[in-house]
């Protein structure tokens, strides 16, 4: 099966990602990997999480071309078929591929979160978004309260964006 590093190279070379898109997913992947390892995920869940982090915003270039921006709900709708296409000849089993499609299709959905892979993807994406966009940064306290669950993710959030500093 394709390795994590090969998936990163494929994502950079094969998708119409901007410089910003590439930096974004590399950061989300790094936090997802870090949180997953420190939270003790089993190897398969860790791998599923890392692949999901790499491709989570795969729909953004197409959406920007079509709509001028990338609304979060459309990202969740457009993402999974593109993920399936991306991993088509990569030797990935259907169970893992389905899970990655599910995670990409729910990477902005913080309700009914089942599974550490989903939880950690939400946390990793928020950590990066809060560093990139004011609208996320302003919601740090709300996300800390309502979304963040893992000890590692909460620790990172509190150290990166100390409570009160941006409220
Ligand atoms: Fe993202």
XYZ file of C-alpha atoms and ligand atoms in Angstrom, residues 24 28 56-57 107 125 129, ligand 1:
8
model
C -2.013 23.879 5.506
C -2.620 19.493 9.927
C -8.862 16.431 4.171
C -9.070 19.617 2.064
C -13.939 17.033 9.007
C -7.440 21.174 11.711
C -6.988 27.168 11.246
Fe -8.183 22.131 6.867
